[in-house]
PDB file of C-alpha atoms in Angstrom:
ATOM      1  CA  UNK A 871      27.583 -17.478-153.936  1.00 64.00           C
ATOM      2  CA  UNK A 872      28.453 -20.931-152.393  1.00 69.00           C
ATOM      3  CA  UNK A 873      26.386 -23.455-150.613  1.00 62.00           C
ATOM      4  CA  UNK A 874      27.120 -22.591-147.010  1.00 62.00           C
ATOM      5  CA  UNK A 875      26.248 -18.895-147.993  1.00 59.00           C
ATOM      6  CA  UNK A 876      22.911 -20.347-149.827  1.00 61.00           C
ATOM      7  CA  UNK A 877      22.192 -22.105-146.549  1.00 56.00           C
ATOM      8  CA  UNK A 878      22.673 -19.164-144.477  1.00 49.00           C
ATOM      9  CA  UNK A 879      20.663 -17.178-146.180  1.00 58.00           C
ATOM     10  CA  UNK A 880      17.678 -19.487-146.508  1.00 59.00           C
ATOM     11  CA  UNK A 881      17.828 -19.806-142.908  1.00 50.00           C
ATOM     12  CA  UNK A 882      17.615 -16.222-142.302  1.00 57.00           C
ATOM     13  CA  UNK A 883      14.560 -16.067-144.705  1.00 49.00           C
ATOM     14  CA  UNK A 884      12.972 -19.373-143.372  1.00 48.00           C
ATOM     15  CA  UNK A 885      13.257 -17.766-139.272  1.00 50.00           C
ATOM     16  CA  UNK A 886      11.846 -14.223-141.128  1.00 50.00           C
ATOM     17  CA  UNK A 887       9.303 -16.341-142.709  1.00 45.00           C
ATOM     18  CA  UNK A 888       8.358 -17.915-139.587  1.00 46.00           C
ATOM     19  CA  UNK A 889       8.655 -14.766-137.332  1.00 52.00           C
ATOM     20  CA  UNK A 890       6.161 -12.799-139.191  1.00 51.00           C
ATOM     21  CA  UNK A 891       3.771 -15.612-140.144  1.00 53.00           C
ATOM     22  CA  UNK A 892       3.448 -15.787-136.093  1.00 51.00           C
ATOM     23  CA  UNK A 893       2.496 -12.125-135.377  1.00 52.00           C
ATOM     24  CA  UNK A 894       3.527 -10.054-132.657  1.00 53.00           C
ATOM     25  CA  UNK A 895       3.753 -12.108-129.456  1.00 50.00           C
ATOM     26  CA  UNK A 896       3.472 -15.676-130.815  1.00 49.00           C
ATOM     27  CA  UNK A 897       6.360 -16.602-131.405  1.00 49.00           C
ATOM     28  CA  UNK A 898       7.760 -17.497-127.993  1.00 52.00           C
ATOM     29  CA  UNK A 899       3.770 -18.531-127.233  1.00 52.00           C
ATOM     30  CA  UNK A 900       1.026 -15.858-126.360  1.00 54.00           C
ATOM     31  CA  UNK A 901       1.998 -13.630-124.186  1.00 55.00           C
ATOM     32  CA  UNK A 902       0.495 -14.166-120.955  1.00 55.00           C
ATOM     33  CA  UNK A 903      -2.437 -11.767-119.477  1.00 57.00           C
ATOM     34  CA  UNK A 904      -3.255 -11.635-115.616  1.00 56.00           C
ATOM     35  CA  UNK A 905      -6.330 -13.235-114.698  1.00 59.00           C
ATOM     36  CA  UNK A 906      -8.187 -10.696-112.131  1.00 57.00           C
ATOM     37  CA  UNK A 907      -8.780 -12.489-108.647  1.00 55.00           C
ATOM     38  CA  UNK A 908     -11.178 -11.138-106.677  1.00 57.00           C
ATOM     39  CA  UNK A 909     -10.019  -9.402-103.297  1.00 53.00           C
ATOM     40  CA  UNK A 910     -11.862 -11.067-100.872  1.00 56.00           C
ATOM     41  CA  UNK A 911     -13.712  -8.983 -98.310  1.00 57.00           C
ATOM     42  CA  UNK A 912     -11.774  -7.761 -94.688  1.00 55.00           C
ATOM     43  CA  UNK A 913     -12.310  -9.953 -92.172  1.00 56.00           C
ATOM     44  CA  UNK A 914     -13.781  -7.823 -89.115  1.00 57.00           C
ATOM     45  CA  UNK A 915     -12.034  -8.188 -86.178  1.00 55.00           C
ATOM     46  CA  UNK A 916     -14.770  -9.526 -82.980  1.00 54.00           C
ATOM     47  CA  UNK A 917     -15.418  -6.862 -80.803  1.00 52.00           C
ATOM     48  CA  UNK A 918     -15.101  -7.768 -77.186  1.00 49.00           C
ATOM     49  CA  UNK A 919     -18.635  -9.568 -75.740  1.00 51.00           C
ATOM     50  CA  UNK A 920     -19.110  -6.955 -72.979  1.00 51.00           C
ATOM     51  CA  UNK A 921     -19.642  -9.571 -69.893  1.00 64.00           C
ATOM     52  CA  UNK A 922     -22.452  -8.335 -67.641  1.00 75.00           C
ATOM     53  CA  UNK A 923     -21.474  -7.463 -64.323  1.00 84.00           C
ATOM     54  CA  UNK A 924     -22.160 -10.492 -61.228  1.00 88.00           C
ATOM     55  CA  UNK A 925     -24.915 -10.106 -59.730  1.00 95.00           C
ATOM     56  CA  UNK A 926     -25.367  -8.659 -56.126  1.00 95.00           C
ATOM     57  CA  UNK A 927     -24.199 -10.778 -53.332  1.00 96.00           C
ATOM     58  CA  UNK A 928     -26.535 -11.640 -50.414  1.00 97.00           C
ATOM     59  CA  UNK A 929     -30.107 -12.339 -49.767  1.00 97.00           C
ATOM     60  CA  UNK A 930     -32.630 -10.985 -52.591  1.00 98.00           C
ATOM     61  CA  UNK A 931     -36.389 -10.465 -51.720  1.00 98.00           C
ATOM     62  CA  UNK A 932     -39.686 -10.370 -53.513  1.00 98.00           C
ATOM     63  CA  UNK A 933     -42.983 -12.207 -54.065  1.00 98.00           C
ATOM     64  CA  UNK A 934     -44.532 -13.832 -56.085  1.00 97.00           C
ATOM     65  CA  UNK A 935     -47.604 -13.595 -59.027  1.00 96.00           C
ATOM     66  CA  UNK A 936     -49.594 -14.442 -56.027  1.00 93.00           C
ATOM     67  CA  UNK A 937     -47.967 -12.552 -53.492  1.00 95.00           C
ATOM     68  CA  UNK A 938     -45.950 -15.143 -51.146  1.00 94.00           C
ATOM     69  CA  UNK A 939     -42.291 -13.744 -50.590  1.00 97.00           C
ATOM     70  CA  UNK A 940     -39.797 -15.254 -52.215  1.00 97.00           C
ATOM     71  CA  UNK A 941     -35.636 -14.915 -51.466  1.00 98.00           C
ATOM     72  CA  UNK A 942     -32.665 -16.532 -52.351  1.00 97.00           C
ATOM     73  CA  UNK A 943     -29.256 -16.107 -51.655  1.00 97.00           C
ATOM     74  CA  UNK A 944     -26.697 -15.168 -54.296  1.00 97.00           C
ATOM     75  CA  UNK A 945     -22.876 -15.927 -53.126  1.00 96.00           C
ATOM     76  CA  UNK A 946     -19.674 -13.241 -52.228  1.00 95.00           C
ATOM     77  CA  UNK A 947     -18.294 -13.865 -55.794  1.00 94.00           C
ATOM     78  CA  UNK A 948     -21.766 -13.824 -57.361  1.00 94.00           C
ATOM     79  CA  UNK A 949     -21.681 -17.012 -59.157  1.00 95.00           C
ATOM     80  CA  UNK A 950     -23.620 -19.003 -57.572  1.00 96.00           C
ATOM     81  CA  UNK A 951     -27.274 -19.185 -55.786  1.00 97.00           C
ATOM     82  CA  UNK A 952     -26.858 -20.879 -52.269  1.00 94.00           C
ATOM     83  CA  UNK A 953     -30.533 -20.757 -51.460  1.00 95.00           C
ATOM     84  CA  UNK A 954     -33.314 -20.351 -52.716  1.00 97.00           C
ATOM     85  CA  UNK A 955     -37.194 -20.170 -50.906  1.00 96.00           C
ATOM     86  CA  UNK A 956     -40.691 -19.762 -51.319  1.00 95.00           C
ATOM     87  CA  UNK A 957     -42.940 -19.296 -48.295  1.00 94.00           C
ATOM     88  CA  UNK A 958     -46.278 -19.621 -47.463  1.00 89.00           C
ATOM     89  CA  UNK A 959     -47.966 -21.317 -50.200  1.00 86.00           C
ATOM     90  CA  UNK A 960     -51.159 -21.786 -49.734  1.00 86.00           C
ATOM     91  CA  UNK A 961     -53.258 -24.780 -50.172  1.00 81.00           C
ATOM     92  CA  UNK A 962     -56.944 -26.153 -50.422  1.00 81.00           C
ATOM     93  CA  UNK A 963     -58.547 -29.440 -50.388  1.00 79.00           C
ATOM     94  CA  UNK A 964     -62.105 -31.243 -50.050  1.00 79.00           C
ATOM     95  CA  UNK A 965     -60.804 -34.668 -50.373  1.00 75.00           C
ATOM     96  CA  UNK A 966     -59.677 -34.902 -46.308  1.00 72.00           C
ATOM     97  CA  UNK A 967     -63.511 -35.527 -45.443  1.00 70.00           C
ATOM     98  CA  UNK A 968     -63.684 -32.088 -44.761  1.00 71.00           C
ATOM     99  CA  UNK A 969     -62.456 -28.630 -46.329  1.00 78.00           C
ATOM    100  CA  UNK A 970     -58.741 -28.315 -45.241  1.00 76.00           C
ATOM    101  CA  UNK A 971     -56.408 -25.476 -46.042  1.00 81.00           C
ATOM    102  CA  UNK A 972     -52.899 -24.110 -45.062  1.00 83.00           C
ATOM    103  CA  UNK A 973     -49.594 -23.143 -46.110  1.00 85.00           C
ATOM    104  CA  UNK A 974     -46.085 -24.148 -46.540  1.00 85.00           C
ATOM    105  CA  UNK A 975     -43.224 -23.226 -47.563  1.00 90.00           C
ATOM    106  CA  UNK A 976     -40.474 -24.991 -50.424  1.00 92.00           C
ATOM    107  CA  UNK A 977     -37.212 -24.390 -49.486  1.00 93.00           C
ATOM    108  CA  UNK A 978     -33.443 -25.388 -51.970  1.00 94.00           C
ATOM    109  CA  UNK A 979     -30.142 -25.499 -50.708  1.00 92.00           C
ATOM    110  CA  UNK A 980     -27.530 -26.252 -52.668  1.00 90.00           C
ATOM    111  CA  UNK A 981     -25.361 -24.332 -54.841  1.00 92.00           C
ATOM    112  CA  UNK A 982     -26.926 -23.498 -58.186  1.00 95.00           C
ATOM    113  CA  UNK A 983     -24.231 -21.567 -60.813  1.00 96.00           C
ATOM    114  CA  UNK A 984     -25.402 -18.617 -62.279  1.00 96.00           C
ATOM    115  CA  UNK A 985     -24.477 -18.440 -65.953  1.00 95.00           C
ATOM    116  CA  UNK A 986     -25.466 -16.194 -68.792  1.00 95.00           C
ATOM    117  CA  UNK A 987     -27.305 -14.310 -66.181  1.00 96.00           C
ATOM    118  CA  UNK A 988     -29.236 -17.346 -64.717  1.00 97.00           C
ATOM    119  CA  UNK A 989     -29.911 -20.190 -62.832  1.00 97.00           C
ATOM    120  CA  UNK A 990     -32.560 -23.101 -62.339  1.00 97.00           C
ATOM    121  CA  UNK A 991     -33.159 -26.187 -60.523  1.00 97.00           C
ATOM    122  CA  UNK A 992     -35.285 -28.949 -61.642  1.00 95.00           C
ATOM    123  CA  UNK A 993     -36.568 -32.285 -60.378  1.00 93.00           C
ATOM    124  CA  UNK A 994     -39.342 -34.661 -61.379  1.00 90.00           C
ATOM    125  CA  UNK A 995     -41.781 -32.473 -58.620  1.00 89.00           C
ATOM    126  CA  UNK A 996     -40.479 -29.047 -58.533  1.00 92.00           C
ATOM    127  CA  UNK A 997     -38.518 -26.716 -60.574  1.00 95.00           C
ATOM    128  CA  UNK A 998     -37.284 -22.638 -60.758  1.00 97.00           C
ATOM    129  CA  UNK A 999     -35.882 -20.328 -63.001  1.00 97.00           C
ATOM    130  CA  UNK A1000     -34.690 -17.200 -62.716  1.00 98.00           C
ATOM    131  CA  UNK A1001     -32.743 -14.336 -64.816  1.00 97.00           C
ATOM    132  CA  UNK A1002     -31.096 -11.645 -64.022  1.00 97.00           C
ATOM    133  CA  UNK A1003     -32.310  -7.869 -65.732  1.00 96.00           C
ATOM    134  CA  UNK A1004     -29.722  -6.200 -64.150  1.00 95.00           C
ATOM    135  CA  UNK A1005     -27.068  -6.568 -61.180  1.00 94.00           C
ATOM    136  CA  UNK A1006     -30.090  -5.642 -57.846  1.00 96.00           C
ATOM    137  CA  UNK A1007     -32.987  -7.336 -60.292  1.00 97.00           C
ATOM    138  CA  UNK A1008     -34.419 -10.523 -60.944  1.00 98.00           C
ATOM    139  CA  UNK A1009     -36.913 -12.273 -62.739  1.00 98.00           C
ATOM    140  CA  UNK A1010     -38.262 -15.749 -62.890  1.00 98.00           C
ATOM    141  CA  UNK A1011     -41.030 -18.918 -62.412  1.00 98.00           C
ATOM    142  CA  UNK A1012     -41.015 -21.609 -60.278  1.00 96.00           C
ATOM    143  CA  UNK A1013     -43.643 -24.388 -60.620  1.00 95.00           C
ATOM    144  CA  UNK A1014     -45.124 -27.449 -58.182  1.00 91.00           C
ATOM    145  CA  UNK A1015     -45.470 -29.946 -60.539  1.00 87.00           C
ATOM    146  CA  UNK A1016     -46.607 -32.244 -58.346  1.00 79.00           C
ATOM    147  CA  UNK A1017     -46.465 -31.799 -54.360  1.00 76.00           C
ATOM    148  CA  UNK A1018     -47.493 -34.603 -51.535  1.00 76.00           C
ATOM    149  CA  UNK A1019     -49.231 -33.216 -49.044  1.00 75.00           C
ATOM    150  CA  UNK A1020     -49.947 -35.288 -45.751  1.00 74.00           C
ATOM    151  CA  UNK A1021     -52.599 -33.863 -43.333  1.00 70.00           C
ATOM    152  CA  UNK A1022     -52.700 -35.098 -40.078  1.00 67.00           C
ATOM    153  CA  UNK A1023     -55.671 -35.025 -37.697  1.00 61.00           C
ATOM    154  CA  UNK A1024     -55.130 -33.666 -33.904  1.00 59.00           C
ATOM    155  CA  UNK A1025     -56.595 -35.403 -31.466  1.00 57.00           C
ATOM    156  CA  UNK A1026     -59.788 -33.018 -31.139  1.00 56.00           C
ATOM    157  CA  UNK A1027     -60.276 -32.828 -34.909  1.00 54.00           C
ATOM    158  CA  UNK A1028     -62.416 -35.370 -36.402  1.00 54.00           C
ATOM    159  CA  UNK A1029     -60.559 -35.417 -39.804  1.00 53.00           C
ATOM    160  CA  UNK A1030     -58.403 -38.512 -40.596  1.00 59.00           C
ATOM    161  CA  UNK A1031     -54.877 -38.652 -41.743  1.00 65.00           C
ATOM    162  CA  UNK A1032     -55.412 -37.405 -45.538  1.00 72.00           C
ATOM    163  CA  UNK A1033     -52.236 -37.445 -48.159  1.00 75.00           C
ATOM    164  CA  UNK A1034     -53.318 -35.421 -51.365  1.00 75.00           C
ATOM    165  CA  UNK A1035     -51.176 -34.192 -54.487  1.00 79.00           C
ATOM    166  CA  UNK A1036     -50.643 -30.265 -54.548  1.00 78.00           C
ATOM    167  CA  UNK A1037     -50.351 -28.397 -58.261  1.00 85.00           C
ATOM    168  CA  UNK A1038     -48.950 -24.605 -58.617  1.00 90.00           C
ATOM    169  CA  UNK A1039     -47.135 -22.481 -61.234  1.00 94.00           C
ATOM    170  CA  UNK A1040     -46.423 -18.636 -61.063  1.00 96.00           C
ATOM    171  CA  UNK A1041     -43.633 -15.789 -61.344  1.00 98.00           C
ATOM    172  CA  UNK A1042     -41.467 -14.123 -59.048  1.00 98.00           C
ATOM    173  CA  UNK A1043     -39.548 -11.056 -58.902  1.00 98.00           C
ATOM    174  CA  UNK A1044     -36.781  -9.815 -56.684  1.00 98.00           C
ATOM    175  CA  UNK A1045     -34.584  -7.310 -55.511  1.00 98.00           C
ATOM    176  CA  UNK A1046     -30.940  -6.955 -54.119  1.00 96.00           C
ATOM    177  CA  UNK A1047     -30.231  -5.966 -50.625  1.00 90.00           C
TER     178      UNK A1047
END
């Protein structure tokens, strides 16, 4: 046997040597094993938000807690109110030099949008709310916060000119035409 024979074979025993001191799958480096993902969950798809149907168009009546009508006008497309009134509040005083009562009535123009199923006005001496249950139904409350009433004496009444504040709060319902 000559050297380069001698080499070759120590070379095949050396890689022999080396191939089954590594054990199955280490010789080219481990063998690699999946990692499990987790599947993350379906995303549901949104359903549709049903949209509730416009209100009525026209001029809706009621009353209030306390019985005085209430109305308001909703528009054609049924966006908007275009009116909205109270009548015949009553009031009472003793601080005219005399007991004085009577009524009158708060009346909003303007357009007011209705969205979500409402609408409101506000200001630093009046405000409303109201909601719609369904498309011929409302609900709502409306409060005097703080109301200047002037009082002025006829002639054959022997009451002076009186200016007193006015305070009220309540609930009204309604109906479609």
């Amino acid at each position: 046997m000559n050297n380069s024979q001698r080499t070759v074979i120590i070379c095949i025993l050396a890689g022999n040597l080396l191939i089954l001191s590594c054990g199955p799958g280490l010789l080219f480096g481990p063998t690699p094993t999946p990692t499990p993902t987790a599947t993350p969950p379906a995303t549901p798809t949104p359903l549709a938000t049903p949209t509730s149907p416009a209100p009525a168009p026209g001029l809706w009546k009621g009353t209030t807690n306390d019985n005085h009508p209430v109305s308001f006008e909703v528009s054609a497309s049924g966006d908007q109110v275009v009116k909205f009134l109270i009548e015949n509040i009553e009031f009472f005083t003793k601080d005219c030099g005399g007991e004085t009562s009577g009524t009158f009535s708060q009346t909003t123009e303007g357009l007011l949008n209705i969205a979500n199923d409402q609408f409101n006005f506000s200001n630093e001496n009046y405000s409303f709310k109201g909601q719609f249950i369904s498309t011929t139904t409302a609900t709502g409350t409306y409060e005097f916060a703080r109301v200047t009433i002037k009082i002025v004496s006829p002639p054959f009444y022997s009451l002076e000119a009186c200016t007193f504040d006015f305070v009220l709060s309540g609930t009204w319902t309604a109906e479609a035409p």
